[in-house]
Tab-separated table of C-alpha atoms in Angstrom:
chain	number	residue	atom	x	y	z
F	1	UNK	CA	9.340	15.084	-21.635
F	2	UNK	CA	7.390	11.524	-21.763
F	3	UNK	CA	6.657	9.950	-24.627
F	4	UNK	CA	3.239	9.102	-25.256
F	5	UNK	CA	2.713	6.575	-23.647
F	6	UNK	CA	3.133	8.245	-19.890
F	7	UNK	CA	0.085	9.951	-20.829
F	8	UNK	CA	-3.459	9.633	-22.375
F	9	UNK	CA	-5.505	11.513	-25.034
F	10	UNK	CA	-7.631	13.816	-24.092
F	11	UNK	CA	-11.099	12.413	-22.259
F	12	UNK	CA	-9.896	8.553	-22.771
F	13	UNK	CA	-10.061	6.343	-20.025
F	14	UNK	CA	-7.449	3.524	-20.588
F	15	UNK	CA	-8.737	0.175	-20.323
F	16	UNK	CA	-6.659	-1.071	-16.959
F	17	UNK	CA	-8.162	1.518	-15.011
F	18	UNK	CA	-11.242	-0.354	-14.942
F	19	UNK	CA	-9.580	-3.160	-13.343
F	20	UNK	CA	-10.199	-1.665	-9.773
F	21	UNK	CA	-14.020	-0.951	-10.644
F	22	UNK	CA	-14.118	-5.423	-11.350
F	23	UNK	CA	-11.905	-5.863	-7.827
F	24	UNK	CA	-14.373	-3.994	-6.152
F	25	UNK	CA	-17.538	-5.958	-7.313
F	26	UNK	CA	-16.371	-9.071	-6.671
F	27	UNK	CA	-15.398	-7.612	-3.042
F	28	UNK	CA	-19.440	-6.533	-2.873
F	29	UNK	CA	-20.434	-9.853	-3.984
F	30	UNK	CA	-18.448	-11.387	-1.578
F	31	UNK	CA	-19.853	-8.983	1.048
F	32	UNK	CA	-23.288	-9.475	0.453
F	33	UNK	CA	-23.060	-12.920	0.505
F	34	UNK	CA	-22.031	-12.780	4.067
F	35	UNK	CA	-25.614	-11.416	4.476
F	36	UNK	CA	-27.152	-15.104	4.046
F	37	UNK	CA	-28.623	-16.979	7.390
F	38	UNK	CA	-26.102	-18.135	9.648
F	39	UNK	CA	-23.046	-16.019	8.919
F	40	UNK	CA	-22.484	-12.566	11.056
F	41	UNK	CA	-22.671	-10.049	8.251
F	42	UNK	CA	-19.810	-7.693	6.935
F	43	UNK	CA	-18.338	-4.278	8.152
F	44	UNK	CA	-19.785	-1.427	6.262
F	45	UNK	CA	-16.872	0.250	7.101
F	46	UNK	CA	-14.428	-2.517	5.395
F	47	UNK	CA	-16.705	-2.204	1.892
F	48	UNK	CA	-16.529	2.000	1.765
F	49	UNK	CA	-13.029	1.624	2.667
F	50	UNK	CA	-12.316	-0.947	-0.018
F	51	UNK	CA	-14.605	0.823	-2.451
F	52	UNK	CA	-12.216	3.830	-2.130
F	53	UNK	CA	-9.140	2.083	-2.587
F	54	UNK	CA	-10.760	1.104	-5.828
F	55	UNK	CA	-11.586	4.598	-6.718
F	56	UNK	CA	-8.472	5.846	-5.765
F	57	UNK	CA	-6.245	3.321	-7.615
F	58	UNK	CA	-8.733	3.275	-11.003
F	59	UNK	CA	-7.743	7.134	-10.920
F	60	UNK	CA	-4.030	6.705	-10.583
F	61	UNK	CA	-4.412	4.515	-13.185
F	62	UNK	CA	-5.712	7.033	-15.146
F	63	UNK	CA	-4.116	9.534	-14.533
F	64	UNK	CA	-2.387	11.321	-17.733
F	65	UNK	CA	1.195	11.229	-15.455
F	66	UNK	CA	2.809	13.299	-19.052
F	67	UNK	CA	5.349	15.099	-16.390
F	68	UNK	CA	7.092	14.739	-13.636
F	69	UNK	CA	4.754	16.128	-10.913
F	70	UNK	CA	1.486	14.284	-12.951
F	71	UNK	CA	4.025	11.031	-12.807
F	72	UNK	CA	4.388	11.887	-8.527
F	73	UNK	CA	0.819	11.721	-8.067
F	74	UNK	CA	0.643	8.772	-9.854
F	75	UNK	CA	3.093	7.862	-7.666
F	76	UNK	CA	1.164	9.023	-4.573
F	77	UNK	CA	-2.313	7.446	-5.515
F	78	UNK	CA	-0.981	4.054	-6.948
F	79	UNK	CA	1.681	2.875	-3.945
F	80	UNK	CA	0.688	4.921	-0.952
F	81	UNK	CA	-3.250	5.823	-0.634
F	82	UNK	CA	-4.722	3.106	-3.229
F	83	UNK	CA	-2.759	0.515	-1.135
F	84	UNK	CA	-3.817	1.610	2.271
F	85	UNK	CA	-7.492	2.259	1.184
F	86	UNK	CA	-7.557	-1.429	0.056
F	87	UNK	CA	-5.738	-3.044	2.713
F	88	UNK	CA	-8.020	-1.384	5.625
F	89	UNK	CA	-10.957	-3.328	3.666
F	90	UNK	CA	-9.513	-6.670	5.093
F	91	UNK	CA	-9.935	-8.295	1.800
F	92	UNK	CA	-8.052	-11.249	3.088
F	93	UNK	CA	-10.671	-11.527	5.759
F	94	UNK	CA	-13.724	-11.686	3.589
F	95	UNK	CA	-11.877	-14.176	1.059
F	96	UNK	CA	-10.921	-16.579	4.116
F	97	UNK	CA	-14.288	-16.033	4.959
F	98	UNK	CA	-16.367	-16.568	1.626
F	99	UNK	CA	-13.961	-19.906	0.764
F	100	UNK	CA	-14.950	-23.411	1.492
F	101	UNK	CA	-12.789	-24.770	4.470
F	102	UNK	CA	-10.526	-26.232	2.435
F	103	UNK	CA	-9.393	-23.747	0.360
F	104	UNK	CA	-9.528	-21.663	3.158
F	105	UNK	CA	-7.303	-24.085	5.190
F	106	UNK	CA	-4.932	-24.210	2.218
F	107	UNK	CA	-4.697	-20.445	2.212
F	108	UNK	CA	-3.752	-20.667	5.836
F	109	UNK	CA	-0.808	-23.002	5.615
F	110	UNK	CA	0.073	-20.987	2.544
F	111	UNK	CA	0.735	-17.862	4.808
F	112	UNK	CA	2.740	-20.045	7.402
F	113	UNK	CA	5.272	-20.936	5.033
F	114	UNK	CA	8.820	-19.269	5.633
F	115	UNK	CA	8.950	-17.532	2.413
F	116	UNK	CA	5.379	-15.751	3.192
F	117	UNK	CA	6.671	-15.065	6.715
F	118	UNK	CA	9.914	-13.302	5.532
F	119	UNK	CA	7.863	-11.803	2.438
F	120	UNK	CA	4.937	-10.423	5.436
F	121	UNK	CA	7.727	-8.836	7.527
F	122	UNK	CA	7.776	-5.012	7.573
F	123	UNK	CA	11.541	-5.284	6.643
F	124	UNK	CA	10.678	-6.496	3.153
F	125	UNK	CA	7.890	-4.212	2.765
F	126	UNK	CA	10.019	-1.554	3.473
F	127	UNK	CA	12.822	-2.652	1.084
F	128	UNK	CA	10.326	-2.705	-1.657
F	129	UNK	CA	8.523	0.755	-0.912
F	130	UNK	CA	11.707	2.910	0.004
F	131	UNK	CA	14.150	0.791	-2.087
F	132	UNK	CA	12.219	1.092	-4.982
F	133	UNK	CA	11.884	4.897	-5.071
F	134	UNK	CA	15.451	4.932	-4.314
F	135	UNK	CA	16.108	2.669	-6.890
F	136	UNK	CA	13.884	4.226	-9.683
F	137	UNK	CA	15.098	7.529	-9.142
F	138	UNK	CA	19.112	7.187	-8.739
F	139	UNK	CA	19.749	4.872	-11.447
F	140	UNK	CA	18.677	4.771	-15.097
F	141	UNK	CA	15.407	2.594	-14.439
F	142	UNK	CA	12.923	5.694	-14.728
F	143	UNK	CA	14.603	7.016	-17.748
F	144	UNK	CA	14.261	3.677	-19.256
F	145	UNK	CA	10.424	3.455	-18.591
F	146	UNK	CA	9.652	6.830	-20.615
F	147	UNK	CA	10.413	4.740	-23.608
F	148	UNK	CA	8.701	1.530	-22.726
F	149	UNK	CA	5.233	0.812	-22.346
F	150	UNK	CA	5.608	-2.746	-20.831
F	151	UNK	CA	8.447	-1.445	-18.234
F	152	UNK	CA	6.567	1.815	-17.267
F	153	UNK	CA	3.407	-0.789	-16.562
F	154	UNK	CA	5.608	-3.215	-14.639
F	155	UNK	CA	6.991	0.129	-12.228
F	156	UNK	CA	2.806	0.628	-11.845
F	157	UNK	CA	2.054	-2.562	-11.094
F	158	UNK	CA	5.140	-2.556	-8.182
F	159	UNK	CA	3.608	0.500	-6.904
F	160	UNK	CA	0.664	-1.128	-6.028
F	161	UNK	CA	2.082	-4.897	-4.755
F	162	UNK	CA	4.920	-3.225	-2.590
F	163	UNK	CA	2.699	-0.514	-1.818
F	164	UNK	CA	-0.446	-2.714	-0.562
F	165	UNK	CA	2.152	-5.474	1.080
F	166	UNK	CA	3.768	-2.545	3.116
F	167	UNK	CA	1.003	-0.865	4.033
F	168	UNK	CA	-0.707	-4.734	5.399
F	169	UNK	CA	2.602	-5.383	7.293
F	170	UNK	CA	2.328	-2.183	9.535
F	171	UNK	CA	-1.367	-2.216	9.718
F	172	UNK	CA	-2.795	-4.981	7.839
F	173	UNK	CA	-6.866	-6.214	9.728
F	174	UNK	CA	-6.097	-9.137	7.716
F	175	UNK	CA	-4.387	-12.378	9.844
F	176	UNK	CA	-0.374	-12.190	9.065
F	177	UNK	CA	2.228	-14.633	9.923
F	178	UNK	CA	4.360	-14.153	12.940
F	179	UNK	CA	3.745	-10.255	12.473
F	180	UNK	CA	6.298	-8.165	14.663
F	181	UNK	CA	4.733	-6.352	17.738
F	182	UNK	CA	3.810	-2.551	17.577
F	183	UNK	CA	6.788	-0.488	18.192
F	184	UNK	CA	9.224	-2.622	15.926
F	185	UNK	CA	6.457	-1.644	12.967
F	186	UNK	CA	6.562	1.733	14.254
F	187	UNK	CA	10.053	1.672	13.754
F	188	UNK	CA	10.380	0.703	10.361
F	189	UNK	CA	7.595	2.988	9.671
F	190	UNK	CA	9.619	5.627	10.904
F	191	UNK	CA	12.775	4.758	8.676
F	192	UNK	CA	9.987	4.672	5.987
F	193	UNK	CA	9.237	8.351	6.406
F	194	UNK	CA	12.801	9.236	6.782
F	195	UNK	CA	13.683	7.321	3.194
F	196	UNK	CA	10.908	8.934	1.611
F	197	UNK	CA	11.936	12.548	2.782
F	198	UNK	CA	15.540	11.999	1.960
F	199	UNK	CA	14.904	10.828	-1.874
F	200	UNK	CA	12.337	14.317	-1.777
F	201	UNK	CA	14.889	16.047	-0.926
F	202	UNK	CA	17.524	14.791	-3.392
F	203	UNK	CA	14.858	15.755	-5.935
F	204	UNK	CA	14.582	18.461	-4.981
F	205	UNK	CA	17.626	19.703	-5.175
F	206	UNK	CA	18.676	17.774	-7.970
F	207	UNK	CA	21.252	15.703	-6.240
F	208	UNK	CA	22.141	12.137	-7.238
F	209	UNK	CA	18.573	11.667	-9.307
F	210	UNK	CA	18.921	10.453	-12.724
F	211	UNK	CA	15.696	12.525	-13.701
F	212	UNK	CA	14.953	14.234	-17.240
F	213	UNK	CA	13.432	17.122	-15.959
F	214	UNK	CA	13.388	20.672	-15.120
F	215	UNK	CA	14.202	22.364	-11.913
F	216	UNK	CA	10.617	23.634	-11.319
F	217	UNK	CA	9.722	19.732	-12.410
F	218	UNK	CA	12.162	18.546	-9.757
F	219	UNK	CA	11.247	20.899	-7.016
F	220	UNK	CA	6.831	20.081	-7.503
F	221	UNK	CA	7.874	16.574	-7.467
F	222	UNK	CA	9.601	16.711	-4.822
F	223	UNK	CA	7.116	18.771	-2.873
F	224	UNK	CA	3.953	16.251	-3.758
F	225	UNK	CA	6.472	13.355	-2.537
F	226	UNK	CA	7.195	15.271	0.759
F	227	UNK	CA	3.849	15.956	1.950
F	228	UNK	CA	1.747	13.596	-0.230
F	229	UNK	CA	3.680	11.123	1.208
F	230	UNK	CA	3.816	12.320	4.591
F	231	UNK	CA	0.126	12.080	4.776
F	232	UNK	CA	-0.070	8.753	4.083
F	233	UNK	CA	2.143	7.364	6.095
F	234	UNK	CA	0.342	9.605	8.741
F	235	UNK	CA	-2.878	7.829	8.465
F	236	UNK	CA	-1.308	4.248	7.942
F	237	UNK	CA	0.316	5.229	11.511
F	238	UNK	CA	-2.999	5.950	12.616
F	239	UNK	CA	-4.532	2.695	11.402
F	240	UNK	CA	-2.039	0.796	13.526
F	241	UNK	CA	-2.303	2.764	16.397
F	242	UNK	CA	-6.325	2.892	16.196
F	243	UNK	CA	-6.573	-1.295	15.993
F	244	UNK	CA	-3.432	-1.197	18.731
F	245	UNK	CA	-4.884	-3.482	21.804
F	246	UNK	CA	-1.702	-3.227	24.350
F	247	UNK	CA	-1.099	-6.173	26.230
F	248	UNK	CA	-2.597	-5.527	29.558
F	249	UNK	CA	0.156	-5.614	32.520
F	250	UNK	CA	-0.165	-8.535	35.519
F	251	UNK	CA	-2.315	-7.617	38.154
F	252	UNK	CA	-0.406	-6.984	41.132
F	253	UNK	CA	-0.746	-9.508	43.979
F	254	UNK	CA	-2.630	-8.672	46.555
F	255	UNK	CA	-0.339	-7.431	49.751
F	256	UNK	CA	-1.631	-9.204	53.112
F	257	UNK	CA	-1.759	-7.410	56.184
């Protein structure tokens, strides 16, 4: 069904997967330099939630992916739980943090621009999540990445970007600019889960999809897409709603006798 590149041989560990494992010790330098005199110290929490991330996308990245379920949990690891893992580590945080000021400033005004601000905006995020399922799935793009290495990388790598940059837009620790209030990114995380389920369900009943696969392929797919993904956007949901601080109503005046 894939050509050999999808997959890998037997007991080899391809070289990008230990990308992730070199994120995650420059994140633990950084963290332990926040140790020094003077500065508060780092969440615990942030580094085992970023170390997982790590862990979680170094085995997407290696994972064989030679069929079409194999290529869902790919799928699953790479641009929904990887992402999420990651982004609850407020690695934006701890870089702001560990920069000189003026780097640090430059970052800042960086994020302000319009193009960041429209790029930050659920919206996008969701375009690039939803759109690109929908895209790789309906139209000829996934049948052209069995055959090419450097195209079936570049679908990876958008995995993780849209997947991480969706995932910080509904829920991000890290500061964002002009970021929406709660229920609008409850919204569009609901049209998320409806996009997802709908493209599931296409797959698996073979409607629309421009898949090379067999029914039985179609319909695991499918199923690791509809709950697999469900999941995750269940606990991204729960990140939000966890860090949620609702603005606190007017005190009423007081009513003189």
């Amino acid at each position: 069904m894939l050509t050999a590149h999808a997959g890998h041989a037997a007991g080899a560990v391809p070289p990008v997967a230990l990308v992730p494992l070199g994120m995650f010790w420059l994140y633990l330098a950084a963290a332990l330099r926040q140790r020094d005199p003077g500065r508060p110290g780092w969440s615990h929490r942030r580094t085992a939630s970023f170390g997982l991330g790590a862990a979680l996308l170094a085995a997407g990245l290696a994972w064989p992916g030679d069929d079409l379920p194999g290529h869902m949990w790919q799928h699953l690891l790479l641009g929904m739980l990887a992402p999420l893992a990651l982004m609850l580590g407020a690695p934006g945080t701890l870089a702001l943090r560990t920069l000189d000021r003026r780097t640090g400033r430059a970052a800042v005004r960086l994020l302000r621009h319009p193009v960041a601000r429209m790029a930050g905006h659920p919206v996008a995020g969701l375009a690039l999540t939803a759109g690109g399922l929908w895209l790789l799935y309906l139209t000829p793009l996934y049948r052209a990445s069995l055959d090419s290495p450097a195209l079936h990388g570049l679908v990876d790598l958008h995995f993780v970007l849209a997947g991480y940059l969706f995932s910080w837009s509904i829920a991000g620790p890290d500061p964002g600019p002009h970021r929406p209030r709660v229920p609008v990114r409850l919204l569009v995380l609901g049209v998320a889960v409806a996009a997802h389920a709908t493209i599931a369900q296409l797959l698996y009943a073979g409607l629309l999809v421009d898949v090379p696969a067999t029914g039985d392929e179609l319909r695991a797919a499918a199923t690791v897409m509809y709950y697999g993904g469900d999941l995750a956007e269940i606990l991204l949901a729960l990140a939000l709603l966890v860090a949620w601080r609702p603005d606190r109503l007017p005190a009423r005046p007081a009513v003189r006798a």
